[in-house]
PDB file of N, CA and C and ligand atoms in Angstrom:
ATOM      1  N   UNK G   7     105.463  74.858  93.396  1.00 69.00           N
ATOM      2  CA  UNK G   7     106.686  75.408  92.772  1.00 69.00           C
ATOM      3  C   UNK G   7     106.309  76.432  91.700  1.00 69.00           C
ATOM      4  N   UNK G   8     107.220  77.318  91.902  1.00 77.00           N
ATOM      5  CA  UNK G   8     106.447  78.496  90.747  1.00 77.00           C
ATOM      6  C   UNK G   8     107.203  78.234  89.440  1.00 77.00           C
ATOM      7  N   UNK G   9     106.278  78.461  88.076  1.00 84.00           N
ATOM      8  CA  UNK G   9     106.981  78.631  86.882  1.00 84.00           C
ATOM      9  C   UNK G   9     107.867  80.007  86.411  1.00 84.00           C
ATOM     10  N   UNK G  10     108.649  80.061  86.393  1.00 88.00           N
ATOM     11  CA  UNK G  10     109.722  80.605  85.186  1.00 88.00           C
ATOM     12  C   UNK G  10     109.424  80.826  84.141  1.00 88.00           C
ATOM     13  N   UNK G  11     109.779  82.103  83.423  1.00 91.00           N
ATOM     14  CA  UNK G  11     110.172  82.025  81.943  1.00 91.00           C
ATOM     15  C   UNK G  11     111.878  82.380  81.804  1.00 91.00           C
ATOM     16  N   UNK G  12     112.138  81.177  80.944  1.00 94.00           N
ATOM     17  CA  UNK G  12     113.285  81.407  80.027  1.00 94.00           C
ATOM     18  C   UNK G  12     113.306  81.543  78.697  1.00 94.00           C
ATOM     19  N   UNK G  13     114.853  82.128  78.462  1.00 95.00           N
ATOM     20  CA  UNK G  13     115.047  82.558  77.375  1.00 95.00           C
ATOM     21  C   UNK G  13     116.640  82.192  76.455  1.00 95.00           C
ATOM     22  N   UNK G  14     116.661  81.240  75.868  1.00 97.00           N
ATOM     23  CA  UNK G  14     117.583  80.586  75.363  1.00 97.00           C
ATOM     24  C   UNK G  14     118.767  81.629  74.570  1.00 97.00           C
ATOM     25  N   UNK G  15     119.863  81.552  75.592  1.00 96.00           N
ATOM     26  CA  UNK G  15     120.661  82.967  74.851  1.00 96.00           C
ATOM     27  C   UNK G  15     121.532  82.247  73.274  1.00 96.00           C
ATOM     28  N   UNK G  16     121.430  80.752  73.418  1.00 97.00           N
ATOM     29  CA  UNK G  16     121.736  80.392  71.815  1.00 97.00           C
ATOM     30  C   UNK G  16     121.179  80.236  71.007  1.00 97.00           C
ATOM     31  N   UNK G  17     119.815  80.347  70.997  1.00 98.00           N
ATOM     32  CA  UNK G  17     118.914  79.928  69.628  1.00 98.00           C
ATOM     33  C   UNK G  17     117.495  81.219  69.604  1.00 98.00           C
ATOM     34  N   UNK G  18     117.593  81.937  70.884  1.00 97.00           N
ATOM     35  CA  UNK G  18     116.735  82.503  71.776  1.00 97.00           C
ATOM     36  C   UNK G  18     115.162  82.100  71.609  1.00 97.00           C
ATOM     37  N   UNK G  19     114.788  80.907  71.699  1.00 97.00           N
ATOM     38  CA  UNK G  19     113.902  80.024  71.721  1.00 97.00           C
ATOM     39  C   UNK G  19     113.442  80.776  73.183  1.00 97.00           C
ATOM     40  N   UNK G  20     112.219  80.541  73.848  1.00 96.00           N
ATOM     41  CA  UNK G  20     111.620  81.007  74.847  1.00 96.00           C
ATOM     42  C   UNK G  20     110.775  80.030  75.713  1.00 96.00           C
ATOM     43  N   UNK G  21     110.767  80.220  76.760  1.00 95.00           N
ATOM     44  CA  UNK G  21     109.922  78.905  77.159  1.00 95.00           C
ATOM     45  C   UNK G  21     109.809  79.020  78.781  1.00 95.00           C
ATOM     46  N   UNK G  22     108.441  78.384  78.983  1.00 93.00           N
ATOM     47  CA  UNK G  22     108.595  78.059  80.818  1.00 93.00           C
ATOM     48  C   UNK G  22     108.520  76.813  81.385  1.00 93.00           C
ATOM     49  N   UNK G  23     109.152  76.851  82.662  1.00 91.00           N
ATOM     50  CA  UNK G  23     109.378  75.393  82.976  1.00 91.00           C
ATOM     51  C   UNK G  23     109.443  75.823  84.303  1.00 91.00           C
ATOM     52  N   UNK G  24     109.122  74.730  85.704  1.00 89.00           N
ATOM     53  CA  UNK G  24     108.497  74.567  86.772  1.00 89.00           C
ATOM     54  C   UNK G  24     110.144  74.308  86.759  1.00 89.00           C
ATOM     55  N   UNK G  25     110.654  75.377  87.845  1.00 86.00           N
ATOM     56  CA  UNK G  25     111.874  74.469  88.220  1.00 86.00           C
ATOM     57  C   UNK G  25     111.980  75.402  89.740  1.00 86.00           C
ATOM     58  N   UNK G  26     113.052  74.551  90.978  1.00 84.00           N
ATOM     59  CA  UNK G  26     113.121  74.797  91.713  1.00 84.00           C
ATOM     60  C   UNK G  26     113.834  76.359  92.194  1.00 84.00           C
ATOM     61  N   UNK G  27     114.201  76.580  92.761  1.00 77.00           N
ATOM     62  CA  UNK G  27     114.881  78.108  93.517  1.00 77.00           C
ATOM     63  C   UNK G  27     115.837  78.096  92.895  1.00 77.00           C
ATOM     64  N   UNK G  28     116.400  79.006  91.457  1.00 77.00           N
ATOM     65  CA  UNK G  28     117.856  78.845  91.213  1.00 77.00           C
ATOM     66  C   UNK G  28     118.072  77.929  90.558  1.00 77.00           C
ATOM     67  N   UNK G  29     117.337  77.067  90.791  1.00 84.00           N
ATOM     68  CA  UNK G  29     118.110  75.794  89.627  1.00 84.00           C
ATOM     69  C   UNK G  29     117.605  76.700  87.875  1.00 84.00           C
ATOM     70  N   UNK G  30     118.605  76.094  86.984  1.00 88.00           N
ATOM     71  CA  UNK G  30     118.146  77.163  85.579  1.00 88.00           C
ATOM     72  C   UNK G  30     118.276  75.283  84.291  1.00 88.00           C
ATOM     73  N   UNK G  31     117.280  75.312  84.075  1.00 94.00           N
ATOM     74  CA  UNK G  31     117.207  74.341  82.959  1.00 94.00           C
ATOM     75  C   UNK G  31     117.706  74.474  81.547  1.00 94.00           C
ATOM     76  N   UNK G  32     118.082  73.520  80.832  1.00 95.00           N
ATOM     77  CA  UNK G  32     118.761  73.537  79.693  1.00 95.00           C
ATOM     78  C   UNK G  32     117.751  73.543  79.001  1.00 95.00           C
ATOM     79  N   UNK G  33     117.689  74.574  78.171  1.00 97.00           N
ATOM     80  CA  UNK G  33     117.157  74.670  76.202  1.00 97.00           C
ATOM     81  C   UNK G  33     116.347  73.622  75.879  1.00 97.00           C
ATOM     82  N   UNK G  34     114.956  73.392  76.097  1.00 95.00           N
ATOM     83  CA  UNK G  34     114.345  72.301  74.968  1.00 95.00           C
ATOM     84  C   UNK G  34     114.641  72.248  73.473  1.00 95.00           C
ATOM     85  N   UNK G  35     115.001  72.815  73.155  1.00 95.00           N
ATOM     86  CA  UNK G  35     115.137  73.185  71.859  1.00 95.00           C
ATOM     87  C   UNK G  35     116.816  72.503  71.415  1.00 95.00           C
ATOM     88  N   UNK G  36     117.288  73.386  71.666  1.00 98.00           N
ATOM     89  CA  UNK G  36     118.880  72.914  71.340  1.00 98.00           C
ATOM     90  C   UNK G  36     119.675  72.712  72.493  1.00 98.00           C
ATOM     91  N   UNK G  37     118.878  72.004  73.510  1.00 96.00           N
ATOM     92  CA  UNK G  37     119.937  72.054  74.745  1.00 96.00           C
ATOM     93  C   UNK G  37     121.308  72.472  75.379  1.00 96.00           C
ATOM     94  N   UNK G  38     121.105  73.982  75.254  1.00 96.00           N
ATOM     95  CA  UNK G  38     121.909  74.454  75.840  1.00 96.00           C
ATOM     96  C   UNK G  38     121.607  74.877  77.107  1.00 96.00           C
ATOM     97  N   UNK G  39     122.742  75.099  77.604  1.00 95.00           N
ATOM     98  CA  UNK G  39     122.991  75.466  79.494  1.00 95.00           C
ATOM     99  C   UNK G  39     122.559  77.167  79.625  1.00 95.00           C
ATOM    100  N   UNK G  40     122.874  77.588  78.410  1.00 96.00           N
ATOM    101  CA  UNK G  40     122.955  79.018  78.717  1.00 96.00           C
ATOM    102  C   UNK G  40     121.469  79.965  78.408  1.00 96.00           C
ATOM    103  N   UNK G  41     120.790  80.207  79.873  1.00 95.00           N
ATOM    104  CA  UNK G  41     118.927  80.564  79.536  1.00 95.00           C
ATOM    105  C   UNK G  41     119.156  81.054  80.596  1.00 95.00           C
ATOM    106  N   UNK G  42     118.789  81.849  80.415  1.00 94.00           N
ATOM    107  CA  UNK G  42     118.199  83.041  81.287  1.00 94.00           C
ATOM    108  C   UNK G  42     116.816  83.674  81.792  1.00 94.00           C
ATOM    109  N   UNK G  43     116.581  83.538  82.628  1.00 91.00           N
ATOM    110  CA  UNK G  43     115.426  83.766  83.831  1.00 91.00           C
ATOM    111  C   UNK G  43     114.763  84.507  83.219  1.00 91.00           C
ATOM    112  N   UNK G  44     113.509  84.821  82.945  1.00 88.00           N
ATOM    113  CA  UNK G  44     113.346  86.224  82.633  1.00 88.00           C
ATOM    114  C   UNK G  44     112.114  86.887  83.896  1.00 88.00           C
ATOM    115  N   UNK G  45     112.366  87.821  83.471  1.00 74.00           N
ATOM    116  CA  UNK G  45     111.159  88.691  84.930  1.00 74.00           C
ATOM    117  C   UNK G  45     110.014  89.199  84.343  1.00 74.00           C
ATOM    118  N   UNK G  46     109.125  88.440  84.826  1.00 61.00           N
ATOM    119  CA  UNK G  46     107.752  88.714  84.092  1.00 61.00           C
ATOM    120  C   UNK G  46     107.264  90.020  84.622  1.00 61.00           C
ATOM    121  N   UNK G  47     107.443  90.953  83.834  1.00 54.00           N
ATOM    122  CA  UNK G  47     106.933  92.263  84.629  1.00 54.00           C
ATOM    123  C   UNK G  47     105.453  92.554  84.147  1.00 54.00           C
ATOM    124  N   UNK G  48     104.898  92.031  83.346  1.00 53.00           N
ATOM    125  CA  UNK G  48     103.332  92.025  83.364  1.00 53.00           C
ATOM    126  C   UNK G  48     102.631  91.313  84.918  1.00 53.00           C
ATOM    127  N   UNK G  49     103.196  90.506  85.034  1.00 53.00           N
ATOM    128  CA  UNK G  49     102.434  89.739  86.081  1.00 53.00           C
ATOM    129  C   UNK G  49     102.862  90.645  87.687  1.00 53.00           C
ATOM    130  N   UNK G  50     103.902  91.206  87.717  1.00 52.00           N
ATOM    131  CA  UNK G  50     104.248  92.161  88.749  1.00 52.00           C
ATOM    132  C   UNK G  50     103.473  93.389  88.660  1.00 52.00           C
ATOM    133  N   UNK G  51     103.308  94.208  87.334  1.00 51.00           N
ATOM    134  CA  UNK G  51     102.647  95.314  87.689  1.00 51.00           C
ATOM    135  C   UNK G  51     100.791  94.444  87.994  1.00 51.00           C
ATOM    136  N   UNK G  52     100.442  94.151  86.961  1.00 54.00           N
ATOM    137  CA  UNK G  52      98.959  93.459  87.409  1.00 54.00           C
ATOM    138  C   UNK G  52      98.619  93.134  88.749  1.00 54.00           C
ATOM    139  N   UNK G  53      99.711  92.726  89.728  1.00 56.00           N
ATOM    140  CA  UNK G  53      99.997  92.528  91.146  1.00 56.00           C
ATOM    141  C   UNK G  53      99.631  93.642  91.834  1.00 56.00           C
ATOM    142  N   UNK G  54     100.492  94.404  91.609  1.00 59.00           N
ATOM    143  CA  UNK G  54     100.634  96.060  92.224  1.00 59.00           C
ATOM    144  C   UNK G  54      99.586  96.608  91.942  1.00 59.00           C
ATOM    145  N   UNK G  55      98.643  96.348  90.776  1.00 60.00           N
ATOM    146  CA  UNK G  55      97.337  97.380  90.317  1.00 60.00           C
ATOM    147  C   UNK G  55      96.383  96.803  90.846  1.00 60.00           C
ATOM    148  N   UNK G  56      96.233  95.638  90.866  1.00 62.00           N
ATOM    149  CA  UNK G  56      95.451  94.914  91.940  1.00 62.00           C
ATOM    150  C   UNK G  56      95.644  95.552  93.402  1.00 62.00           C
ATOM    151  N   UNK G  57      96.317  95.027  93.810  1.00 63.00           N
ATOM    152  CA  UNK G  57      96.725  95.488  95.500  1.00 63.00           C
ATOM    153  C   UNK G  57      96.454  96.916  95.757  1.00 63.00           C
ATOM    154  N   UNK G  58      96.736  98.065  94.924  1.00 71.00           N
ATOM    155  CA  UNK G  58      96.510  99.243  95.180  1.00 71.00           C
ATOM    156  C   UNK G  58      94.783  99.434  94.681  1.00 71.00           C
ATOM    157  N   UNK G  59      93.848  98.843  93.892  1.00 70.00           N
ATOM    158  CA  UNK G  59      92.805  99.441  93.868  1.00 70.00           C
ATOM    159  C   UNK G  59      92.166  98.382  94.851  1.00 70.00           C
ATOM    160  N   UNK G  60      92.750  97.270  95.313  1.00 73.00           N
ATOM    161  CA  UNK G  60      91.955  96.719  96.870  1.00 73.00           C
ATOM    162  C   UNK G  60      92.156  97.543  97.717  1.00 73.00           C
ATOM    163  N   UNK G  61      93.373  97.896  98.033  1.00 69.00           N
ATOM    164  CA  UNK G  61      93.694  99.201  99.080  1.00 69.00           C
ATOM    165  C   UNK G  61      92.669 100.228  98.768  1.00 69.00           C
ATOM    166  N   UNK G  62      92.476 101.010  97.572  1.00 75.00           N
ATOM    167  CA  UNK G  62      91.949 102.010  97.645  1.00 75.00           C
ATOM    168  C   UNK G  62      90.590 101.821  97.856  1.00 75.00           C
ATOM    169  N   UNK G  63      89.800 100.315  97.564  1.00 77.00           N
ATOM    170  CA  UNK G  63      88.371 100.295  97.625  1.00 77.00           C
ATOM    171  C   UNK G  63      88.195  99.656  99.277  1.00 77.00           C
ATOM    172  N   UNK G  64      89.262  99.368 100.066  1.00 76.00           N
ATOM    173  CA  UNK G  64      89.476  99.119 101.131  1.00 76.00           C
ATOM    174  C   UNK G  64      89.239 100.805 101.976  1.00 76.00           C
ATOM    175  N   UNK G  65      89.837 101.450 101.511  1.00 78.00           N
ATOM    176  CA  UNK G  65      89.880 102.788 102.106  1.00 78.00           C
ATOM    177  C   UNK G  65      88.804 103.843 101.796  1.00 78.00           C
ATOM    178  N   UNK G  66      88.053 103.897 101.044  1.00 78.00           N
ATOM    179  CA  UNK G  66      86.947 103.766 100.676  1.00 78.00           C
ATOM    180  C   UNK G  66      86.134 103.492 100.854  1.00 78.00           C
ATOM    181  N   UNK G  67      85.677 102.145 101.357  1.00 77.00           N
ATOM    182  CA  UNK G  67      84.771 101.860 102.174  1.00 77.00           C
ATOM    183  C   UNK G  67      85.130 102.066 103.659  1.00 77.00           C
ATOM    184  N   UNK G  68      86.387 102.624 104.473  1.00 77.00           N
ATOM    185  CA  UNK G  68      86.253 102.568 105.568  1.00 77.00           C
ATOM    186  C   UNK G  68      86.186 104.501 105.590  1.00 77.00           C
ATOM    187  N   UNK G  69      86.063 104.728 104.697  1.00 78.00           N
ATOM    188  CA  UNK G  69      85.541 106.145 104.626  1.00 78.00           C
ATOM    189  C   UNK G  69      83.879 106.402 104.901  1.00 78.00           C
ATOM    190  N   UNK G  70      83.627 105.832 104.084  1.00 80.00           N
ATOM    191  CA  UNK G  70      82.281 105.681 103.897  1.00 80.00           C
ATOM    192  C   UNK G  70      81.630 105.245 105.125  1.00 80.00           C
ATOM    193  N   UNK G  71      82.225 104.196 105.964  1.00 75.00           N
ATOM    194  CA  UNK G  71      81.526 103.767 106.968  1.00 75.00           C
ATOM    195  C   UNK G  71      82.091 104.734 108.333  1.00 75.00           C
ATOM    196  N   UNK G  72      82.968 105.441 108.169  1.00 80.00           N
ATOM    197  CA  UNK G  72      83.296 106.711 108.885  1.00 80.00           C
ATOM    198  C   UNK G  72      81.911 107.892 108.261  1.00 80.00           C
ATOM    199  N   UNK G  73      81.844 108.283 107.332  1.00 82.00           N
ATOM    200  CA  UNK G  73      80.640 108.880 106.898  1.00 82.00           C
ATOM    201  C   UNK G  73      79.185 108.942 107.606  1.00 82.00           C
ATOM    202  N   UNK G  74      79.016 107.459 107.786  1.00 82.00           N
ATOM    203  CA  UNK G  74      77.891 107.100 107.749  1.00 82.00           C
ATOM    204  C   UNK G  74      77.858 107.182 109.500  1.00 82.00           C
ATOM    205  N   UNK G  75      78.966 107.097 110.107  1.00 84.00           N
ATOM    206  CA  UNK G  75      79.276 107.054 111.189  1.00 84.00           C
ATOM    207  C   UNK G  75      78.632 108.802 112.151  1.00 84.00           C
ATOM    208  N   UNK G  76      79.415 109.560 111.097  1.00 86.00           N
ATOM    209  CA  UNK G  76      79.327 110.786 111.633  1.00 86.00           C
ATOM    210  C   UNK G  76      78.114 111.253 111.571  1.00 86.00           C
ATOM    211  N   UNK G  77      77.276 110.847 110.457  1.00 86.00           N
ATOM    212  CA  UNK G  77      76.113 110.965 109.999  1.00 86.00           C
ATOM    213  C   UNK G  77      75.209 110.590 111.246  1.00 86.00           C
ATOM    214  N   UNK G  78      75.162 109.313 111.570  1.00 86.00           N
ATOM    215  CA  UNK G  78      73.847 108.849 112.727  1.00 86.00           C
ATOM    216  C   UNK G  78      74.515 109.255 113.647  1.00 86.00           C
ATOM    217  N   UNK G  79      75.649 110.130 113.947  1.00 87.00           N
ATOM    218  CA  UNK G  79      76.286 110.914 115.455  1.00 87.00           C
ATOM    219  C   UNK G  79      75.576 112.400 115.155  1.00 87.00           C
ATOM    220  N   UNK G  80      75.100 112.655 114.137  1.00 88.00           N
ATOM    221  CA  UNK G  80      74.911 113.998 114.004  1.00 88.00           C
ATOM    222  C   UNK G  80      73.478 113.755 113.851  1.00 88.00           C
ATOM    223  N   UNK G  81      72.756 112.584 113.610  1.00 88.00           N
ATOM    224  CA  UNK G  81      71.267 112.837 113.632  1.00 88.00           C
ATOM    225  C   UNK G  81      70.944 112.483 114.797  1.00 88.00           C
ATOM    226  N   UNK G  82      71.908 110.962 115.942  1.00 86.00           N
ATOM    227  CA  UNK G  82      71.560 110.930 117.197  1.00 86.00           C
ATOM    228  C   UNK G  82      71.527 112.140 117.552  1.00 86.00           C
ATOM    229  N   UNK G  83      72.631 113.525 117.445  1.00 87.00           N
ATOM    230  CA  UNK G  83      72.209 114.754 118.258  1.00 87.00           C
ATOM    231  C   UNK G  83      71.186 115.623 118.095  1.00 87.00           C
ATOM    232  N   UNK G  84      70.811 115.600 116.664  1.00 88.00           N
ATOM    233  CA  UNK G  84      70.013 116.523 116.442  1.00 88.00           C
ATOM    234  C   UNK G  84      68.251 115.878 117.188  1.00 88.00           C
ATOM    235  N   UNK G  85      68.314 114.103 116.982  1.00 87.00           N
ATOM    236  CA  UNK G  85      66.950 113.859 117.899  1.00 87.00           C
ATOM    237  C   UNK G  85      67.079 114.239 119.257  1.00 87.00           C
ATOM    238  N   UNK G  86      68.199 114.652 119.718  1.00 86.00           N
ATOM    239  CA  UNK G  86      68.477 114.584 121.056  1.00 86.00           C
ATOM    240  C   UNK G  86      67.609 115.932 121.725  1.00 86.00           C
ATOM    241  N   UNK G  87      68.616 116.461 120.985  1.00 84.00           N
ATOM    242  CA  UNK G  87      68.016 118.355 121.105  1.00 84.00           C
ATOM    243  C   UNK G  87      66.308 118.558 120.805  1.00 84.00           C
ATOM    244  N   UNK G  88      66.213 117.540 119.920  1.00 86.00           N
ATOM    245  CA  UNK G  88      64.780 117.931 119.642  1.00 86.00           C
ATOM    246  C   UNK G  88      63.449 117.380 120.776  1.00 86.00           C
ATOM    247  N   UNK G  89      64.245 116.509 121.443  1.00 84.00           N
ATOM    248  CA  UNK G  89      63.565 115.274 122.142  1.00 84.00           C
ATOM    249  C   UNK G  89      63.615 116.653 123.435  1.00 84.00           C
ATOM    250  N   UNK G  90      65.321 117.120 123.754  1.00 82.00           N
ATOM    251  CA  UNK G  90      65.226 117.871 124.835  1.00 82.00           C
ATOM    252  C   UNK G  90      65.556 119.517 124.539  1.00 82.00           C
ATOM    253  N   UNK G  91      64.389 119.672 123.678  1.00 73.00           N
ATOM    254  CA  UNK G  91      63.919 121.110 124.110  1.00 73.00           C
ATOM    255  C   UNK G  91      63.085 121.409 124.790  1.00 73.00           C
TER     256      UNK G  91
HETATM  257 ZN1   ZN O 227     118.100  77.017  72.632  1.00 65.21          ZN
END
């Protein structure tokens, strides 16, 4: 189950708590009903900056091994020619 952060819109006390899909927990503090979800946008971009420099070191290395590719295609030819002159 994933954690939550809330944010107590009566005392605005702050806090996280393991709760299910939608369900929204009352205030440790002064138990109130009224808390609000909050959206952790640190943990979303850190997500995204992750994922894009795996992508890019993903793409990157399949560059490289394209490189290296063209490379022993261009020295297989050049032994070739040399083998058949
Ligand atoms: Zn509160």
């Amino acid at each position: 189950m994933p954690i939550y952060e809330f944010k107590c819109l009566s005392c605005g006390h702050e806090f996280e708590k393991i709760v299910k899909l939608n369900e929204t927990p009352n205030c440790p503090d002064c138990d109130s009903g009224e808390v609000e979800k909050q959206v952790s946008f640190s943990a979303a971009v850190s997500t995204s900056k992750t994922r894009s420099k795996s992508f890019q070191k993903a793409r990157a290395r399949t560059n490289s091994i394209k490189k290296e590719k063209d490379h022993a295609d261009a020295e297989y030819k050049r032994k070739y020619y040399e083998d058949h002159r």
